[in-house]
CSV table of C-alpha atoms in Angstrom, one decimal:
chain,number,residue,atom,x,y,z
V,78,MET,CA,121.3,21.1,17.2
V,79,LYS,CA,120.0,23.9,19.5
V,80,TYR,CA,117.8,25.2,16.6
V,81,LEU,CA,116.3,21.8,16.0
V,82,ILE,CA,115.4,21.5,19.7
V,83,PHE,CA,113.9,25.0,19.7
V,84,LEU,CA,112.0,24.3,16.5
V,85,THR,CA,110.6,21.0,17.9
V,86,ILE,CA,109.5,22.7,21.1
V,87,PHE,CA,107.9,25.6,19.2
V,88,LEU,CA,106.0,23.3,16.8
V,89,ASN,CA,104.8,21.1,19.7
V,90,SER,CA,103.5,24.1,21.5
V,91,LEU,CA,101.7,25.3,18.4
V,92,PHE,CA,100.1,21.9,18.0
V,93,ALA,CA,99.1,21.7,21.7
V,94,GLU,CA,97.6,25.1,21.5
V,95,SER,CA,95.5,24.4,18.4
V,96,TYR,CA,94.3,21.1,19.9
V,97,SER,CA,93.3,22.7,23.2
V,98,SER,CA,89.5,22.8,23.9
V,99,GLY,CA,89.9,26.3,25.3
V,100,ARG,CA,91.2,28.0,22.1
V,101,THR,CA,88.7,30.3,20.5
V,102,ASP,CA,88.0,29.2,16.9
V,103,VAL,CA,85.9,32.3,15.9
V,104,ALA,CA,85.5,35.7,17.5
V,105,PRO,CA,82.7,35.5,20.2
V,106,VAL,CA,79.6,37.6,19.8
V,107,ASN,CA,80.0,40.9,21.7
V,108,ASN,CA,77.0,42.9,20.6
V,109,GLN,CA,74.1,43.0,23.0
V,110,LEU,CA,71.6,44.2,20.3
V,111,TYR,CA,72.6,41.2,18.1
V,112,ILE,CA,72.2,38.8,21.1
V,113,LYS,CA,68.8,40.4,21.9
V,114,GLU,CA,67.4,40.5,18.4
V,115,CYS,CA,68.8,37.4,16.7
V,116,GLY,CA,69.4,35.4,19.9
V,117,SER,CA,65.7,35.7,20.8
V,118,CYS,CA,64.8,33.2,18.1
V,119,HIS,CA,68.0,31.1,17.6
V,120,PHE,CA,71.6,30.8,18.6
V,121,PRO,CA,73.3,34.1,18.0
V,122,TYR,CA,75.8,32.8,15.4
V,123,GLN,CA,79.2,34.5,15.4
V,124,PRO,CA,79.6,36.9,12.5
V,125,GLY,CA,82.9,35.2,11.7
V,126,LEU,CA,81.0,32.1,10.5
V,127,LEU,CA,79.9,33.8,7.2
V,128,PRO,CA,81.5,36.2,4.8
V,129,THR,CA,80.1,39.8,4.3
V,130,ASN,CA,78.2,39.0,1.1
V,131,SER,CA,76.3,36.2,2.8
V,132,TRP,CA,75.4,38.4,5.8
V,133,LYS,CA,74.2,41.2,3.5
V,134,LYS,CA,72.0,38.8,1.5
V,135,MET,CA,70.5,37.5,4.8
V,136,MET,CA,69.9,41.0,6.2
V,137,VAL,CA,68.1,42.3,3.1
V,138,ASN,CA,65.8,39.2,3.2
V,139,LEU,CA,64.8,39.5,6.9
V,140,ASP,CA,61.1,39.4,5.8
V,141,LYS,CA,61.7,35.9,4.6
V,142,HIS,CA,64.3,34.8,7.1
V,143,PHE,CA,64.2,31.0,6.9
V,144,GLY,CA,60.4,31.1,6.6
V,145,VAL,CA,59.9,33.7,9.3
V,146,ASP,CA,59.4,37.5,9.1
V,147,ALA,CA,62.3,38.8,11.2
V,148,THR,CA,62.0,42.4,10.1
V,149,ILE,CA,63.6,44.9,12.6
V,150,ALA,CA,63.5,48.6,13.1
V,151,PRO,CA,65.6,50.6,10.5
V,152,GLU,CA,68.1,51.9,13.1
V,153,ASP,CA,68.6,48.3,14.5
V,154,PHE,CA,69.0,47.1,10.9
V,155,GLU,CA,71.8,49.6,10.3
V,156,THR,CA,73.5,48.8,13.6
V,157,LEU,CA,73.3,45.0,13.1
V,158,SER,CA,74.3,45.2,9.4
V,159,LYS,CA,77.4,47.2,10.4
V,160,TYR,CA,78.2,44.7,13.2
V,161,LEU,CA,77.9,41.7,10.9
V,162,ASN,CA,80.0,43.4,8.2
V,163,ASP,CA,82.7,44.6,10.5
V,164,ASN,CA,83.1,41.1,12.1
V,165,SER,CA,82.4,38.8,9.1
V,166,ALA,CA,84.6,35.9,8.3
V,167,GLU,CA,87.0,37.5,5.8
V,168,LYS,CA,87.6,40.3,8.4
V,169,ASN,CA,88.5,37.7,11.1
V,170,MET,CA,90.9,35.5,9.2
V,171,GLN,CA,93.1,35.2,12.3
V,172,TYR,CA,90.5,32.8,13.7
V,173,LYS,CA,90.8,29.2,12.4
V,174,ARG,CA,87.1,28.7,11.5
V,175,SER,CA,86.6,32.0,9.8
V,176,ASN,CA,89.7,31.4,7.8
V,177,ARG,CA,88.6,27.9,6.7
V,178,ILE,CA,85.1,29.0,5.9
V,179,VAL,CA,86.4,31.8,3.6
V,180,SER,CA,89.0,29.5,2.1
V,181,SER,CA,86.3,26.9,1.3
V,182,LEU,CA,84.2,29.2,-0.8
V,183,LEU,CA,84.7,29.7,-4.5
V,184,PRO,CA,85.4,33.3,-5.6
V,185,GLY,CA,82.1,35.2,-5.5
V,186,GLN,CA,80.2,32.3,-4.0
V,187,GLU,CA,77.5,33.3,-1.5
V,188,ALA,CA,76.5,30.8,1.2
V,189,ASP,CA,72.8,30.9,2.1
V,190,SER,CA,73.6,29.7,5.6
V,191,ILE,CA,76.5,28.7,7.8
V,192,SER,CA,75.6,25.0,7.6
V,193,THR,CA,75.8,25.1,3.8
V,194,THR,CA,79.3,26.4,3.5
V,195,PRO,CA,81.6,23.9,1.9
V,196,TYR,CA,83.7,23.9,5.1
V,197,MET,CA,80.8,23.1,7.4
V,198,VAL,CA,79.5,20.4,5.0
V,199,GLN,CA,82.9,18.8,5.0
V,200,LYS,CA,83.3,19.0,8.8
V,201,HIS,CA,80.0,17.2,9.4
V,202,ARG,CA,80.2,14.6,6.6
V,203,GLU,CA,81.0,11.7,8.9
V,204,ILE,CA,78.1,12.3,11.3
V,205,ARG,CA,75.1,10.0,10.6
V,206,LYS,CA,72.1,11.9,9.4
V,207,ASP,CA,69.8,10.5,12.1
V,208,LEU,CA,72.1,12.0,14.8
V,209,ILE,CA,71.7,15.4,13.1
V,210,THR,CA,68.0,15.3,12.5
V,211,GLN,CA,67.0,13.8,15.9
V,212,PRO,CA,64.5,16.0,17.9
V,213,ASP,CA,67.2,17.0,20.4
V,214,VAL,CA,69.4,18.4,17.6
V,215,LYS,CA,67.0,19.2,14.7
V,216,GLY,CA,69.8,20.1,12.2
V,217,LEU,CA,73.2,21.5,11.6
V,218,PHE,CA,71.8,25.0,12.3
V,219,ASN,CA,71.6,24.1,16.1
V,220,CYS,CA,75.3,24.5,17.0
V,221,MET,CA,74.7,24.5,20.8
V,222,ALA,CA,73.0,21.1,20.7
V,223,CYS,CA,76.4,19.3,20.2
V,224,HIS,CA,79.1,22.0,20.4
V,225,THR,CA,78.9,22.7,24.2
V,226,THR,CA,81.2,25.7,24.0
V,227,ALA,CA,79.9,27.3,20.7
V,228,ASP,CA,78.6,30.3,22.6
V,229,LYS,CA,82.2,31.1,23.5
V,230,GLY,CA,83.4,30.7,19.9
V,231,ILE,CA,85.0,27.4,20.6
V,232,TYR,CA,84.1,24.5,18.3
V,233,SER,CA,86.7,22.1,19.3
V,234,GLU,CA,86.1,18.4,18.6
V,235,ARG,CA,86.9,17.9,22.3
V,236,ALA,CA,83.8,19.8,23.3
V,237,ILE,CA,81.3,17.9,21.1
V,238,ASN,CA,78.6,15.9,22.9
V,239,ILE,CA,75.9,14.7,20.6
V,240,PRO,CA,72.6,14.2,22.4
V,241,ASN,CA,71.6,10.5,22.7
V,242,PHE,CA,75.0,9.5,21.4
V,243,GLY,CA,77.7,11.0,23.6
V,244,ARG,CA,81.1,12.4,22.9
V,245,TRP,CA,82.2,12.6,19.3
V,246,GLU,CA,85.5,10.9,18.6
V,247,ASP,CA,87.1,11.0,15.2
């Protein structure tokens, strides 16, 4: 009986922790060069949101980075490539989102962007398209528009506030 009580308390604490809005879902960005270079144009996405092969593909195509020439100095390229590789999703499997993103990909599959990974597509499937494409959001690429704690690596459903709609409730 003692073991059953202990197990119940333990499982409840795990559930409570995973549901908490303060739990980090993906390792936060901790590289100032990455924040400066990448964050000057868009949200500095956590490296744990894509696997290494996707980051490599993105980095070698910086001259055509989503329709923009984002070419950087060779030494910055090397530093940022190493940072993205060392902190990519498959190297951060202890984080819930990184683990789920990697698990959603087929062997050898390369995602062209975070928002096109099977996991992200599945997570956003219930959200009406007009809420995602509205001017205050613009698309799934704009994490901070709805995920108010995305910059901290927290993508909890409790921290979602969709502009012109309000709190998201499943």
